[in-house]
């Protein structure tokens, strides 16, 4: 296994990687590596802020562009659908053409599309712009993580760099709601997109001098059918999960997920054939043409044969599953039951998100004394403890308990996510770091979507099954309003606002009880999943040695 695809030559002459690529590099002082990392934080912050800030601009977008409910849904969904579909392809492309080159292409495209989309004249144009942002965004995150793998080949420095990378992502997510709300309040909705330009400029100006290029020295030819298949896998699956989370079980999303899984089988079969030189290689030139003439698999599935790599991916998926599932019901509780504004609820979550950053940094020295597998297991167990507080606690005395539970959960997510990402990068050969980083990022997307879809669907079903509206509502409110109250907590709040005092209080009491019953059930399920994941990590990763 190669440790790096470029060598820092101590003489300033020619360096040769363990994989056999010959490159020219001047000696690199450590401060240049950390400056390179600082520059890589700009696209990380950009993606993280963009993911959360746009949500707070949706009301202004609806007013400014006269967008329908369906259009608003696509404004949100166009970005992750394209992003998820292209992550694996872009990670593999970065290994071939150069990760720094792909990062600069993606950053330039992201800034340009953001600037144009900020002035979109219609919802249709905004949807198209968001899809374009997904295309270029898929180039950013795998590139940053894979470049870290190659800039910091020494494990201890790499582990700290990954912790800082994760901290930047968490910090951006925390700033997004506050920053987005402030921009919309003081400027207009397009400012949320336009801010990408100044954020990305330092990278484009200073990056060529400070960030070293790295690539797979023997990449092989790009397999276009595999790229198409990867899109046919991810887009239908992501679309189906999001529709399930929004509207519940139905034929359309289930068919989309089924089709995506079928294409997944075809995709994996093709990758195995390309890896083994089977039928998919029938059109390749003679063997003596060299490795570069060989069609390479888009995804090296042999990576999953490494138990450390596979278990770390599972830990990543479940950490994001727990985090996003928790945020789903906490946001509703704060805004609909506690009456907080979106920006106030965002501020209330900031201490817990800061805890995510702190935990990620604190575990870096910890793994010098404790095996990484036990740190990951401990982080997942903390996540389980956060859900334990929710499952068995009383939610009726204000938000303090839920916010404390979020704090505990975020400490666990920060610890598990940082070390699992480091294990993913460390387990993969450096020449495949782009593909490994893309798999990790795809895990992020899938974990986030599953947390929202699965826990959200269970929460909604439980709410609908347990809501008992008080007598008198049918006579005092339109049937449509009562039906909406039976569907969602937001509908119940709207119904209560249209009713006289005592009846409104009775509706809110019933809605709170129904919603809390769903929260208890989903928290109990998540508790079992997190505890099981903790045991899995402890068992499978127990032999990974401590850092040296």
Coordinates of C-alpha atoms in Angstrom, one line a residue:
X1 CA 0.0 0.0 0.0
X2 CA 1.4 3.4 -1.0
X3 CA 1.6 6.1 1.6
X4 CA 1.6 9.0 -0.8
X5 CA 1.4 9.7 -4.5
X6 CA 3.9 12.4 -4.3
X7 CA 7.2 12.7 -2.4
X8 CA 8.6 15.7 -0.7
X9 CA 12.1 15.7 -2.1
X10 CA 14.6 16.9 0.5
X11 CA 16.9 18.0 -2.3
X12 CA 14.5 19.9 -4.5
X13 CA 15.2 17.5 -7.3
X14 CA 13.1 14.7 -8.6
X15 CA 10.8 12.7 -6.2
X16 CA 9.3 9.4 -7.0
X17 CA 6.1 8.1 -5.3
X18 CA 5.8 4.6 -4.0
X19 CA 3.3 4.0 -6.7
X20 CA 5.9 4.8 -9.3
X21 CA 5.0 8.3 -10.5
X22 CA 7.8 10.7 -11.1
X23 CA 7.2 14.3 -10.1
X24 CA 9.1 17.4 -9.4
X25 CA 8.7 19.1 -6.0
X26 CA 10.6 21.7 -4.1
X27 CA 11.2 21.0 -0.5
X28 CA 8.1 21.7 1.6
X29 CA 8.2 23.3 5.0
X30 CA 5.5 22.2 7.4
X31 CA 4.0 25.7 7.5
X32 CA 3.2 25.3 3.8
X33 CA 1.2 22.2 4.5
X34 CA -0.9 23.9 7.1
X35 CA -1.4 27.0 4.9
X36 CA -2.6 24.6 2.2
X37 CA -5.0 23.1 4.7
X38 CA -6.3 26.5 5.5
X39 CA -7.0 27.2 1.9
X40 CA -8.8 23.8 1.6
X41 CA -11.1 25.0 4.3
X42 CA -12.7 27.7 2.1
X43 CA -14.5 25.2 -0.2
X44 CA -15.4 23.1 2.8
X45 CA -17.0 26.1 4.6
X46 CA -18.7 27.1 1.3
X47 CA -20.4 23.7 0.8
X48 CA -21.4 23.4 4.5
X49 CA -22.8 26.9 4.7
X50 CA -24.6 26.5 1.3
X51 CA -26.2 23.3 2.5
X52 CA -28.0 25.0 5.5
X53 CA -28.2 28.6 4.6
X54 CA -30.6 28.2 1.6
X55 CA -33.3 26.8 3.8
X56 CA -33.7 30.2 5.5
X57 CA -34.0 31.9 2.1
X58 CA -36.9 29.8 0.9
X59 CA -39.7 32.1 2.1
X60 CA -38.0 35.1 0.4
X61 CA -37.5 33.0 -2.7
X62 CA -41.1 32.0 -2.7
X63 CA -42.2 35.6 -2.6
X64 CA -39.6 37.0 -5.0
X65 CA -40.0 34.3 -7.7
X66 CA -43.6 33.4 -7.1
X67 CA -42.4 29.8 -6.7
X68 CA -44.9 27.0 -6.1
X69 CA -44.6 24.3 -3.4
X70 CA -43.3 21.8 -6.0
X71 CA -40.8 24.3 -7.3
X72 CA -39.5 25.1 -3.8
X73 CA -39.0 21.3 -3.3
X74 CA -36.9 21.1 -6.4
X75 CA -35.0 24.2 -5.5
X76 CA -33.8 22.3 -2.4
X77 CA -33.5 18.8 -4.0
X78 CA -31.8 19.6 -7.3
X79 CA -28.5 20.2 -5.6
X80 CA -28.2 16.9 -3.5
X81 CA -29.6 14.8 -6.3
X82 CA -26.9 15.8 -8.8
X83 CA -24.2 15.9 -6.1
X84 CA -24.9 12.4 -4.8
X85 CA -25.1 11.0 -8.3
X86 CA -21.6 12.4 -9.3
X87 CA -19.5 12.1 -6.1
X88 CA -18.0 8.7 -7.0
X89 CA -17.4 9.7 -10.6
X90 CA -15.7 13.0 -9.6
X91 CA -13.6 11.3 -6.9
X92 CA -12.3 8.8 -9.5
X93 CA -11.8 11.6 -12.1
X94 CA -9.7 13.5 -9.5
X95 CA -7.5 10.5 -9.2
X96 CA -7.0 10.5 -12.9
X97 CA -6.6 14.2 -13.9
X98 CA -5.3 15.5 -10.6
X99 CA -7.1 16.3 -7.4
X100 CA -5.9 19.9 -7.3
X101 CA -6.9 20.5 -10.9
X102 CA -10.4 19.1 -10.2
X103 CA -10.7 21.2 -7.1
X104 CA -9.9 24.4 -9.0
X105 CA -12.3 23.5 -11.8
X106 CA -15.0 22.8 -9.3
X107 CA -14.4 25.9 -7.3
X108 CA -14.3 28.2 -10.3
X109 CA -17.5 26.6 -11.7
X110 CA -19.2 26.7 -8.3
X111 CA -18.4 30.4 -7.8
X112 CA -19.5 31.3 -11.4
X113 CA -22.8 29.4 -11.2
X114 CA -23.5 30.8 -7.8
X115 CA -23.0 34.4 -9.1
X116 CA -25.3 33.8 -12.1
X117 CA -27.9 31.9 -10.0
X118 CA -28.1 34.7 -7.5
X119 CA -29.9 36.7 -10.1
X120 CA -32.2 34.0 -11.4
X121 CA -35.3 35.6 -12.9
X122 CA -37.6 32.6 -12.3
X123 CA -37.9 29.4 -10.2
X124 CA -37.0 27.3 -13.2
X125 CA -33.7 29.1 -13.7
X126 CA -33.0 28.7 -10.0
X127 CA -33.6 25.0 -10.1
X128 CA -31.3 24.7 -13.1
X129 CA -28.7 26.7 -11.2
X130 CA -28.9 24.5 -8.2
X131 CA -28.4 21.5 -10.4
X132 CA -25.3 23.2 -11.8
X133 CA -24.0 23.8 -8.2
X134 CA -24.5 20.1 -7.5
X135 CA -22.3 19.2 -10.6
X136 CA -19.5 21.5 -9.5
X137 CA -20.0 20.8 -5.8
X138 CA -19.4 17.1 -6.4
X139 CA -15.8 18.1 -7.4
X140 CA -15.1 19.9 -4.1
X141 CA -15.5 17.7 -1.0
X142 CA -13.7 14.5 -2.4
X143 CA -10.9 16.7 -3.7
X144 CA -10.3 18.4 -0.4
X145 CA -10.3 15.2 1.6
X146 CA -8.1 13.3 -0.8
X147 CA -5.6 16.2 -1.0
X148 CA -5.4 16.1 2.8
X149 CA -4.5 12.4 2.5
X150 CA -1.6 13.3 0.2
X151 CA -0.4 16.5 1.8
X152 CA -0.2 14.8 5.2
X153 CA 1.1 11.2 4.7
X154 CA 2.3 11.0 8.3
X155 CA -0.7 9.6 10.3
X156 CA -0.6 11.9 13.3
X157 CA -0.5 15.1 11.2
X158 CA -3.1 13.7 8.9
X159 CA -5.4 12.8 11.8
X160 CA -5.2 16.4 13.0
X161 CA -5.8 17.7 9.5
X162 CA -8.9 15.5 9.1
X163 CA -10.1 16.8 12.5
X164 CA -9.8 20.4 11.3
X165 CA -11.5 19.5 8.0
X166 CA -14.4 17.9 9.9
X167 CA -14.5 21.0 12.2
X168 CA -14.7 23.3 9.2
X169 CA -17.7 21.3 7.9
X170 CA -19.5 21.3 11.3
X171 CA -18.7 25.0 11.8
X172 CA -20.1 25.8 8.4
X173 CA -23.2 23.9 9.1
X174 CA -23.6 25.9 12.4
X175 CA -23.0 29.2 10.7
X176 CA -25.3 28.5 7.8
X177 CA -28.7 29.2 9.5
X178 CA -27.4 32.3 11.3
X179 CA -25.5 33.6 8.3
X180 CA -28.2 32.8 5.8
X181 CA -30.9 34.5 8.0
X182 CA -28.7 37.6 8.3
X183 CA -28.1 37.9 4.6
X184 CA -31.7 37.5 3.7
X185 CA -32.8 40.0 6.3
X186 CA -30.2 42.7 5.3
X187 CA -30.0 42.1 1.5
X188 CA -32.0 39.7 -0.6
X189 CA -32.2 35.9 -1.1
X190 CA -29.6 35.9 -3.9
X191 CA -26.9 37.1 -1.4
X192 CA -26.9 33.6 0.1
X193 CA -25.6 32.3 -3.3
X194 CA -23.5 35.4 -4.3
X195 CA -21.4 35.1 -1.1
X196 CA -19.7 32.0 -2.7
X197 CA -17.5 34.3 -4.9
X198 CA -15.5 36.0 -2.1
X199 CA -15.3 32.8 -0.1
X200 CA -13.7 30.9 -3.0
X201 CA -11.3 33.7 -4.2
X202 CA -8.4 33.0 -1.7
X203 CA -8.3 29.4 -2.8
X204 CA -8.1 30.3 -6.5
X205 CA -5.5 33.0 -5.9
X206 CA -3.1 31.3 -3.5
X207 CA -3.9 27.6 -4.1
X208 CA -1.7 27.1 -7.1
X209 CA 1.4 28.2 -5.1
X210 CA 0.6 26.3 -1.9
X211 CA -1.4 23.2 -2.7
X212 CA 0.6 20.4 -4.3
X213 CA -0.9 18.4 -7.1
X214 CA -1.4 14.6 -6.7
X215 CA -2.9 11.9 -8.9
X216 CA -3.0 8.2 -9.5
X217 CA 0.2 7.5 -11.6
X218 CA -1.5 4.7 -13.5
X219 CA -5.1 5.7 -13.8
X220 CA -6.3 3.8 -16.8
X221 CA -9.0 4.9 -19.2
X222 CA -12.2 6.4 -18.0
X223 CA -15.2 4.0 -18.2
X224 CA -18.1 6.2 -19.4
X225 CA -20.7 3.4 -19.0
X226 CA -19.8 3.2 -15.3
X227 CA -20.3 6.9 -14.8
X228 CA -23.8 6.6 -16.4
X229 CA -24.5 3.6 -14.2
X230 CA -23.4 5.4 -11.0
X231 CA -25.9 8.2 -11.9
X232 CA -28.6 5.6 -12.5
X233 CA -27.9 4.2 -9.0
X234 CA -27.6 7.3 -6.9
X235 CA -30.2 9.7 -8.4
X236 CA -33.2 7.3 -8.2
X237 CA -32.3 6.1 -4.7
X238 CA -31.7 9.6 -3.4
X239 CA -34.9 10.8 -5.1
X240 CA -36.9 7.9 -3.7
X241 CA -35.6 8.4 -0.2
X242 CA -36.4 12.1 -0.2
X243 CA -39.9 11.5 -1.5
X244 CA -40.5 8.9 1.1
X245 CA -39.3 11.3 3.8
X246 CA -41.6 14.0 2.5
X247 CA -44.8 12.2 1.5
X248 CA -44.5 8.7 3.0
X249 CA -44.7 5.3 1.4
X250 CA -46.0 5.3 -2.2
X251 CA -45.4 3.4 -5.5
X252 CA -43.3 6.1 -7.2
X253 CA -40.5 6.4 -4.6
X254 CA -40.4 2.7 -3.9
X255 CA -40.1 2.0 -7.7
X256 CA -37.3 4.6 -7.9
X257 CA -35.4 3.0 -5.1
X258 CA -35.9 -0.5 -6.6
X259 CA -34.6 0.7 -10.0
X260 CA -31.6 2.3 -8.4
X261 CA -30.8 -0.9 -6.4
X262 CA -31.1 -2.9 -9.7
X263 CA -28.7 -0.5 -11.4
X264 CA -26.4 -0.9 -8.3
X265 CA -26.2 -4.6 -9.0
X266 CA -25.3 -4.0 -12.6
X267 CA -22.7 -1.3 -11.6
X268 CA -21.0 -3.6 -9.1
X269 CA -20.9 -6.4 -11.6
X270 CA -19.2 -4.2 -14.2
X271 CA -16.7 -2.9 -11.6
X272 CA -15.8 -6.5 -10.8
X273 CA -15.3 -7.4 -14.5
X274 CA -13.1 -4.3 -15.1
X275 CA -11.1 -5.1 -12.0
X276 CA -10.5 -8.7 -13.0
X277 CA -10.0 -8.0 -16.7
X278 CA -13.2 -9.9 -17.7
X279 CA -15.7 -9.4 -20.5
X280 CA -15.9 -5.6 -19.9
X281 CA -12.3 -5.4 -21.0
X282 CA -13.0 -7.1 -24.4
X283 CA -12.4 -3.9 -26.3
X284 CA -9.1 -3.0 -24.7
X285 CA -5.8 -2.9 -26.6
X286 CA -3.2 -5.7 -26.3
X287 CA -1.8 -6.2 -22.8
X288 CA 1.6 -4.7 -23.8
X289 CA 0.0 -1.3 -24.4
X290 CA 0.4 -0.7 -20.7
X291 CA -1.8 0.0 -17.7
X292 CA -2.8 3.4 -19.0
X293 CA -4.6 1.9 -22.0
X294 CA -6.6 -0.4 -19.7
X295 CA -10.2 0.7 -18.9
X296 CA -10.1 1.1 -15.1
X297 CA -13.1 0.5 -12.8
X298 CA -14.8 3.7 -11.7
X299 CA -15.0 2.4 -8.2
X300 CA -12.3 0.0 -6.9
X301 CA -14.6 -2.3 -5.0
X302 CA -11.7 -4.2 -3.6
X303 CA -11.5 -1.3 -1.1
X304 CA -14.5 -2.8 0.6
X305 CA -12.6 -6.0 1.2
X306 CA -10.7 -4.1 3.8
X307 CA -12.7 -4.5 7.0
X308 CA -11.3 -1.3 8.5
X309 CA -12.4 0.7 5.5
X310 CA -15.9 -0.9 5.3
X311 CA -16.6 -0.6 9.0
X312 CA -15.4 3.0 9.1
X313 CA -17.8 3.8 6.2
X314 CA -20.6 2.2 8.2
X315 CA -19.7 4.3 11.2
X316 CA -19.8 7.4 9.1
X317 CA -23.2 6.6 7.7
X318 CA -24.7 5.9 11.1
X319 CA -23.1 9.0 12.7
X320 CA -24.8 11.2 10.1
X321 CA -27.9 9.1 10.3
X322 CA -28.2 9.8 14.0
X323 CA -27.3 13.5 13.7
X324 CA -29.7 14.4 10.9
X325 CA -32.6 12.3 12.4
X326 CA -32.1 14.2 15.6
X327 CA -32.1 17.6 14.0
X328 CA -35.3 16.8 12.1
X329 CA -37.5 16.5 15.2
X330 CA -35.5 19.0 17.3
X331 CA -36.0 21.8 14.7
X332 CA -39.8 21.1 14.7
X333 CA -39.9 21.0 18.5
X334 CA -38.1 24.3 18.9
X335 CA -40.0 26.2 16.2
X336 CA -43.5 24.7 16.5
X337 CA -43.8 23.7 20.1
X338 CA -41.5 26.2 21.8
X339 CA -42.4 29.1 19.4
X340 CA -38.8 30.0 18.5
X341 CA -37.9 31.7 15.2
X342 CA -35.8 29.8 12.7
X343 CA -32.7 31.9 13.5
X344 CA -33.3 31.6 17.2
X345 CA -33.5 27.8 17.0
X346 CA -30.3 27.9 14.9
X347 CA -28.6 29.8 17.6
X348 CA -29.8 27.4 20.3
X349 CA -28.1 24.6 18.4
X350 CA -24.7 26.3 18.1
X351 CA -23.3 25.1 21.4
X352 CA -23.9 21.5 20.5
X353 CA -22.3 22.1 17.0
X354 CA -19.3 23.7 18.7
X355 CA -19.1 20.5 20.8
X356 CA -18.8 18.5 17.5
X357 CA -15.8 20.6 16.6
X358 CA -14.2 20.3 20.0
X359 CA -14.7 16.5 20.2
X360 CA -13.1 16.1 16.7
X361 CA -10.0 18.0 17.8
X362 CA -9.7 16.4 21.3
X363 CA -9.8 12.8 19.9
X364 CA -6.6 13.4 17.9
X365 CA -4.2 13.1 20.9
X366 CA -6.6 10.5 22.5
X367 CA -5.9 7.9 19.8
X368 CA -2.2 7.9 20.8
X369 CA -3.3 6.2 24.0
X370 CA -6.6 4.5 23.1
X371 CA -7.1 2.3 20.0
X372 CA -9.0 4.1 17.2
X373 CA -11.7 1.5 17.1
X374 CA -12.6 2.0 20.7
X375 CA -12.7 5.8 20.1
X376 CA -15.1 5.3 17.2
X377 CA -17.2 2.9 19.4
X378 CA -17.2 5.4 22.3
X379 CA -18.4 8.2 20.0
X380 CA -21.2 6.0 18.7
X381 CA -22.1 5.1 22.3
X382 CA -22.3 8.7 23.2
X383 CA -24.7 9.2 20.3
X384 CA -26.7 6.4 21.7
X385 CA -26.6 8.1 25.1
X386 CA -28.0 11.3 23.6
X387 CA -30.9 9.3 22.1
X388 CA -31.4 7.5 25.5
X389 CA -32.1 11.0 27.1
X390 CA -34.7 11.6 24.4
X391 CA -36.3 8.2 24.5
X392 CA -36.8 8.1 28.3
X393 CA -36.9 11.8 29.2
X394 CA -39.7 14.3 29.7
X395 CA -40.0 16.8 26.8
X396 CA -42.7 18.9 28.4
X397 CA -40.6 21.3 30.5
X398 CA -39.0 23.4 27.8
X399 CA -36.1 22.6 25.3
X400 CA -33.3 22.1 27.9
X401 CA -33.4 18.3 27.9
X402 CA -33.4 18.0 24.1
X403 CA -30.6 20.5 23.7
X404 CA -28.6 18.7 26.4
X405 CA -29.2 15.4 24.5
X406 CA -28.1 17.1 21.3
X407 CA -24.9 18.2 23.0
X408 CA -24.1 14.6 24.1
X409 CA -25.0 13.3 20.6
X410 CA -22.7 15.9 18.9
X411 CA -19.8 15.0 21.1
X412 CA -20.2 11.5 19.9
X413 CA -20.6 12.4 16.3
X414 CA -17.5 14.6 16.3
X415 CA -15.4 11.9 17.8
X416 CA -16.6 9.0 15.7
X417 CA -16.7 11.0 12.4
X418 CA -13.1 12.4 12.7
X419 CA -11.5 9.0 13.5
X420 CA -13.6 7.1 11.0
X421 CA -12.7 9.5 8.2
X422 CA -9.0 9.1 9.1
X423 CA -9.4 5.3 9.1
X424 CA -11.0 5.5 5.6
X425 CA -8.1 7.5 4.2
X426 CA -5.5 5.5 6.0
X427 CA -6.9 2.2 4.8
X428 CA -7.0 3.2 1.1
X429 CA -3.9 3.4 -1.1
X430 CA -2.9 7.1 -1.6
X431 CA -3.3 6.7 -5.4
X432 CA -7.0 5.8 -4.7
X433 CA -7.6 8.6 -2.1
X434 CA -10.0 10.4 -4.4
X435 CA -12.2 7.4 -4.8
X436 CA -12.0 6.7 -1.1
X437 CA -12.9 10.3 -0.2
X438 CA -15.8 10.1 -2.6
X439 CA -17.1 6.9 -1.0
X440 CA -16.8 8.7 2.4
X441 CA -18.8 11.7 1.0
X442 CA -21.4 9.4 -0.5
X443 CA -21.7 7.9 2.9
X444 CA -22.4 11.4 4.3
X445 CA -25.2 11.9 1.8
X446 CA -26.8 8.5 2.3
X447 CA -26.5 8.8 6.1
X448 CA -28.1 12.2 6.1
X449 CA -30.9 11.1 3.8
X450 CA -31.6 7.9 5.6
X451 CA -31.7 9.7 9.0
X452 CA -34.3 12.1 7.6
X453 CA -36.3 9.5 5.7
X454 CA -36.4 6.6 8.1
X455 CA -36.7 8.4 11.4
X456 CA -38.8 11.1 9.7
X457 CA -41.3 8.6 8.3
X458 CA -41.6 6.8 11.6
X459 CA -42.1 10.1 13.5
X460 CA -44.8 11.2 11.0
X461 CA -46.6 7.8 11.1
X462 CA -46.6 7.8 14.9
X463 CA -47.9 11.4 15.1
X464 CA -50.7 10.6 12.6
X465 CA -51.6 7.4 14.5
X466 CA -51.7 9.0 17.9
X467 CA -53.2 12.4 17.3
X468 CA -56.7 12.8 18.9
X469 CA -58.2 16.2 18.2
X470 CA -60.5 17.5 20.9
X471 CA -64.3 17.6 20.5
X472 CA -65.5 20.8 19.0
X473 CA -62.8 21.2 16.4
X474 CA -64.9 19.9 13.6
X475 CA -67.6 22.6 14.2
X476 CA -65.1 25.4 14.8
X477 CA -62.7 24.9 11.9
X478 CA -62.8 23.9 8.2
X479 CA -62.4 20.2 7.4
X480 CA -59.3 20.9 5.3
X481 CA -57.6 22.6 8.3
X482 CA -58.4 19.6 10.6
X483 CA -57.1 17.2 7.9
X484 CA -53.8 19.2 7.7
X485 CA -53.5 19.0 11.5
X486 CA -53.9 15.3 11.3
X487 CA -51.0 15.1 8.8
X488 CA -48.3 17.3 10.3
X489 CA -47.4 19.1 13.5
X490 CA -47.2 22.4 11.5
X491 CA -50.8 21.8 10.4
X492 CA -51.8 21.5 14.0
X493 CA -50.1 24.7 14.9
X494 CA -51.9 26.5 12.1
X495 CA -55.2 25.1 13.2
X496 CA -54.6 26.2 16.8
X497 CA -53.9 29.7 15.6
X498 CA -57.3 29.9 14.0
X499 CA -59.2 28.7 17.1
X500 CA -60.4 30.4 20.2
X501 CA -58.1 30.2 23.3
X502 CA -59.3 27.1 25.3
X503 CA -59.9 25.0 22.1
X504 CA -56.5 26.1 20.7
X505 CA -54.8 25.1 23.9
X506 CA -56.5 21.7 23.7
X507 CA -55.4 21.2 20.1
X508 CA -51.8 22.1 21.0
X509 CA -51.8 19.7 24.0
X510 CA -53.0 16.9 21.8
X511 CA -50.5 17.7 19.0
X512 CA -47.6 17.9 21.5
X513 CA -48.6 14.5 23.0
X514 CA -48.8 12.9 19.6
X515 CA -45.5 14.4 18.4
X516 CA -43.7 13.4 21.6
X517 CA -44.9 9.8 21.3
X518 CA -43.3 9.7 17.9
X519 CA -40.1 11.2 19.2
X520 CA -39.9 8.6 21.9
X521 CA -40.3 5.8 19.4
X522 CA -37.8 7.1 16.9
X523 CA -35.3 7.9 19.6
X524 CA -35.6 4.3 20.9
X525 CA -35.0 2.9 17.4
X526 CA -32.0 5.2 16.9
X527 CA -30.7 4.2 20.4
X528 CA -30.7 0.5 19.4
X529 CA -29.0 1.3 16.0
X530 CA -26.3 3.4 17.6
X531 CA -25.6 0.9 20.4
X532 CA -25.3 -1.9 17.7
X533 CA -23.0 0.2 15.6
X534 CA -20.8 0.9 18.7
X535 CA -20.5 -2.9 19.3
X536 CA -19.6 -3.5 15.6
X537 CA -16.9 -0.8 15.7
X538 CA -15.4 -2.1 18.9
X539 CA -15.3 -5.7 17.6
X540 CA -14.1 -5.1 14.0
X541 CA -11.7 -2.2 14.6
X542 CA -10.3 -3.4 17.9
X543 CA -7.0 -4.5 16.4
X544 CA -6.2 -1.2 14.7
X545 CA -3.2 0.0 16.7
X546 CA -2.9 3.2 18.6
X547 CA -1.3 6.2 16.8
X548 CA 2.4 6.6 17.1

